[in-house]
Amino acid sequence: DMREKLLAKAASAVNEKYGNYKKKIYRLDENSITMKVDGQADEEKDEFSAEMSGIVETVAFNTEQVIELSREKLSLSLSQGKELKEFDQESLDYNFNSFNFDQGSASVNVSFFGNVGFKEGGNIIDKEKILGLSSEQLEDYLKNLPEVLNYEIKFSPSFIKKVPNSAERVEIK
């Protein structure tokens, strides 16, 4: 009960002190908790008092920079030909990772949802990588592309079972 009351008091203090920030993350440093009780175990008393204190580690920031940094990081991590189509700002979830009081720094992990798609004119399949492959090699290549759910391979004329060596002779739809 006392720990819950201490956390409630911490929440109030954090909101009061850092009210001008949109996001406030805090946690009680479990190693800093001290408790004083004016009684002993097995001692009978009508009343006793107990006091608990601890250090509250706090990170406060405005979310605009986090949103922009998250967009940039996701965009940079995408493979060539892909782009961020939609970014769900409401899905941002913050996880307090570490805190260094002496350095005045903290680490916060941010997770979020976004939709990624192919840029206009972007190709899932790199023609240069499939030139000269046999039918079996081409199937192995396509099966290992996470973006490809299914495919159909057609060779023309029908007796050919190998991808041409010239990109101009390969058509991908």
Short mmCIF file of C-alpha atoms in Angstrom, two decimals:
data_model
loop_
_atom_site.label_atom_id
_atom_site.label_comp_id
_atom_site.label_asym_id
_atom_site.label_seq_id
_atom_site.Cartn_x
_atom_site.Cartn_y
_atom_site.Cartn_z
CA ASP A 1 0.00 0.00 0.00
CA MET A 2 2.77 2.40 0.90
CA ARG A 3 4.59 1.74 -2.36
CA GLU A 4 1.38 2.51 -4.31
CA LYS A 5 0.91 5.73 -2.33
CA LEU A 6 4.52 6.67 -2.99
CA LEU A 7 4.01 6.12 -6.73
CA ALA A 8 0.82 8.21 -6.66
CA LYS A 9 2.69 11.02 -4.90
CA ALA A 10 5.49 10.71 -7.46
CA ALA A 11 2.98 10.95 -10.33
CA SER A 12 1.52 14.11 -8.87
CA ALA A 13 4.96 15.66 -8.33
CA VAL A 14 6.13 14.75 -11.86
CA ASN A 15 2.97 16.22 -13.43
CA GLU A 16 3.36 19.40 -11.41
CA LYS A 17 7.07 19.87 -12.10
CA TYR A 18 7.05 18.82 -15.78
CA GLY A 19 3.54 19.91 -16.76
CA ASN A 20 4.82 21.85 -19.79
CA TYR A 21 6.00 18.61 -21.47
CA LYS A 22 3.64 16.38 -23.45
CA LYS A 23 5.17 13.09 -22.34
CA LYS A 24 6.38 12.22 -18.86
CA ILE A 25 7.80 8.81 -18.00
CA TYR A 26 8.90 7.97 -14.50
CA ARG A 27 9.73 5.03 -12.31
CA LEU A 28 10.70 4.44 -8.74
CA ASP A 29 14.32 3.34 -8.29
CA GLU A 30 13.78 0.13 -6.34
CA ASN A 31 17.32 0.28 -4.89
CA SER A 32 16.69 3.71 -3.36
CA ILE A 33 13.57 2.83 -1.36
CA THR A 34 13.95 3.33 2.38
CA MET A 35 11.34 2.66 5.02
CA LYS A 36 11.12 3.81 8.63
CA VAL A 37 8.64 2.26 11.05
CA ASP A 38 8.35 3.31 14.72
CA GLY A 39 7.67 -0.19 15.90
CA GLN A 40 9.16 -3.65 15.90
CA ALA A 41 7.84 -7.03 14.79
CA ASP A 42 5.77 -8.77 17.53
CA GLU A 43 5.43 -5.46 19.40
CA GLU A 44 1.84 -4.58 20.39
CA LYS A 45 0.79 -0.95 19.76
CA ASP A 46 -2.45 0.85 19.20
CA GLU A 47 -0.85 3.00 16.52
CA PHE A 48 2.40 3.22 14.68
CA SER A 49 3.75 5.36 11.88
CA ALA A 50 5.62 4.30 8.79
CA GLU A 51 7.49 6.42 6.30
CA MET A 52 8.73 5.41 2.86
CA SER A 53 10.88 7.37 0.47
CA GLY A 54 12.73 6.74 -2.75
CA ILE A 55 14.21 8.32 -5.83
CA VAL A 56 11.94 8.81 -8.81
CA GLU A 57 13.72 8.68 -12.15
CA THR A 58 11.93 10.95 -14.61
CA VAL A 59 12.15 11.65 -18.31
CA ALA A 60 10.03 14.46 -19.74
CA PHE A 61 9.93 15.55 -23.37
CA ASN A 62 7.75 16.86 -26.15
CA THR A 63 6.66 14.22 -28.62
CA GLU A 64 7.08 16.18 -31.87
CA GLN A 65 10.82 15.46 -32.02
CA VAL A 66 10.28 11.80 -31.12
CA ILE A 67 7.70 11.42 -33.89
CA GLU A 68 9.98 13.03 -36.46
CA LEU A 69 13.01 11.00 -35.33
CA SER A 70 10.96 7.78 -35.41
CA ARG A 71 9.80 8.52 -38.95
CA GLU A 72 13.37 9.24 -40.06
CA LYS A 73 14.80 6.11 -38.43
CA LEU A 74 12.13 3.91 -39.98
CA SER A 75 12.59 5.48 -43.40
CA LEU A 76 16.37 4.99 -43.22
CA SER A 77 15.95 1.33 -42.28
CA LEU A 78 13.82 0.54 -45.33
CA SER A 79 15.35 -1.26 -48.24
CA GLN A 80 15.71 0.49 -51.56
CA GLY A 81 12.44 0.98 -53.42
CA LYS A 82 10.31 1.14 -50.25
CA GLU A 83 8.83 4.13 -48.48
CA LEU A 84 6.81 4.93 -45.39
CA LYS A 85 3.19 5.28 -46.50
CA GLU A 86 1.52 5.85 -43.13
CA PHE A 87 2.77 6.51 -39.60
CA ASP A 88 0.42 5.91 -36.65
CA GLN A 89 1.30 8.56 -34.06
CA GLU A 90 -1.30 7.15 -31.66
CA SER A 91 0.55 3.81 -31.53
CA LEU A 92 3.71 5.30 -29.98
CA ASP A 93 4.64 3.26 -26.93
CA TYR A 94 7.45 4.37 -24.63
CA ASN A 95 9.55 2.07 -22.46
CA PHE A 96 11.93 3.53 -19.89
CA ASN A 97 15.19 1.70 -20.52
CA SER A 98 17.95 3.24 -18.40
CA PHE A 99 18.73 6.36 -16.40
CA ASN A 100 22.08 7.96 -15.54
CA PHE A 101 21.64 10.69 -12.96
CA ASP A 102 25.31 11.75 -13.03
CA GLN A 103 25.26 12.32 -16.79
CA GLY A 104 21.72 13.69 -16.77
CA SER A 105 20.70 11.24 -19.46
CA ALA A 106 18.14 8.52 -19.98
CA SER A 107 17.37 5.91 -22.60
CA VAL A 108 13.81 5.38 -23.76
CA ASN A 109 12.74 2.76 -26.29
CA VAL A 110 9.93 3.79 -28.60
CA SER A 111 7.81 1.38 -30.60
CA PHE A 112 5.15 2.29 -33.14
CA PHE A 113 3.20 1.09 -36.14
CA GLY A 114 3.54 2.26 -39.71
CA ASN A 115 2.62 1.07 -43.16
CA VAL A 116 5.41 0.55 -45.63
CA GLY A 117 4.93 0.20 -49.35
CA PHE A 118 6.83 0.35 -52.57
CA LYS A 119 7.72 3.65 -54.16
CA GLU A 120 6.02 4.47 -57.42
CA GLY A 121 7.84 2.47 -60.07
CA GLY A 122 9.70 0.48 -57.42
CA ASN A 123 10.34 -3.18 -58.04
CA ILE A 124 10.22 -6.04 -55.59
CA ILE A 125 12.32 -8.20 -57.85
CA ASP A 126 15.75 -7.06 -58.99
CA LYS A 127 16.06 -8.21 -62.60
CA GLU A 128 19.84 -8.27 -62.37
CA LYS A 129 19.67 -10.92 -59.62
CA ILE A 130 17.55 -13.34 -61.61
CA LEU A 131 19.30 -13.21 -65.00
CA GLY A 132 20.43 -16.66 -66.10
CA LEU A 133 18.73 -18.52 -63.24
CA SER A 134 17.15 -21.90 -63.81
CA SER A 135 13.46 -22.39 -63.03
CA GLU A 136 14.32 -24.00 -59.65
CA GLN A 137 16.78 -21.23 -58.73
CA LEU A 138 14.21 -18.58 -59.66
CA GLU A 139 11.60 -20.27 -57.44
CA ASP A 140 14.06 -20.37 -54.52
CA TYR A 141 14.82 -16.66 -55.01
CA LEU A 142 11.12 -15.72 -55.06
CA LYS A 143 10.27 -17.88 -52.02
CA ASN A 144 12.88 -16.00 -49.99
CA LEU A 145 11.40 -12.57 -50.71
CA PRO A 146 9.14 -11.68 -47.75
CA GLU A 147 7.19 -9.23 -49.92
CA VAL A 148 6.10 -11.95 -52.35
CA LEU A 149 3.03 -13.94 -51.29
CA ASN A 150 2.64 -15.92 -54.51
CA TYR A 151 3.95 -15.87 -58.03
CA GLU A 152 3.57 -17.41 -61.45
CA ILE A 153 6.50 -18.07 -63.76
CA LYS A 154 5.98 -18.25 -67.52
CA PHE A 155 8.77 -19.04 -69.96
CA SER A 156 8.27 -18.30 -73.63
CA PRO A 157 8.67 -20.30 -75.74
CA SER A 158 7.51 -23.06 -73.40
CA PHE A 159 10.54 -25.34 -73.92
CA ILE A 160 12.88 -22.72 -72.32
CA LYS A 161 13.40 -23.31 -68.58
CA LYS A 162 15.96 -20.63 -67.81
CA VAL A 163 15.74 -16.86 -67.32
CA PRO A 164 17.40 -15.02 -70.24
CA ASN A 165 20.77 -13.37 -69.66
CA SER A 166 19.49 -10.05 -71.00
CA ALA A 167 17.31 -7.82 -68.78
CA GLU A 168 15.47 -6.50 -71.84
CA ARG A 169 14.08 -9.98 -72.45
CA VAL A 170 12.65 -10.32 -68.93
CA GLU A 171 9.19 -8.99 -68.10
CA ILE A 172 7.96 -8.71 -64.50
CA LYS A 173 4.31 -7.93 -63.81
#
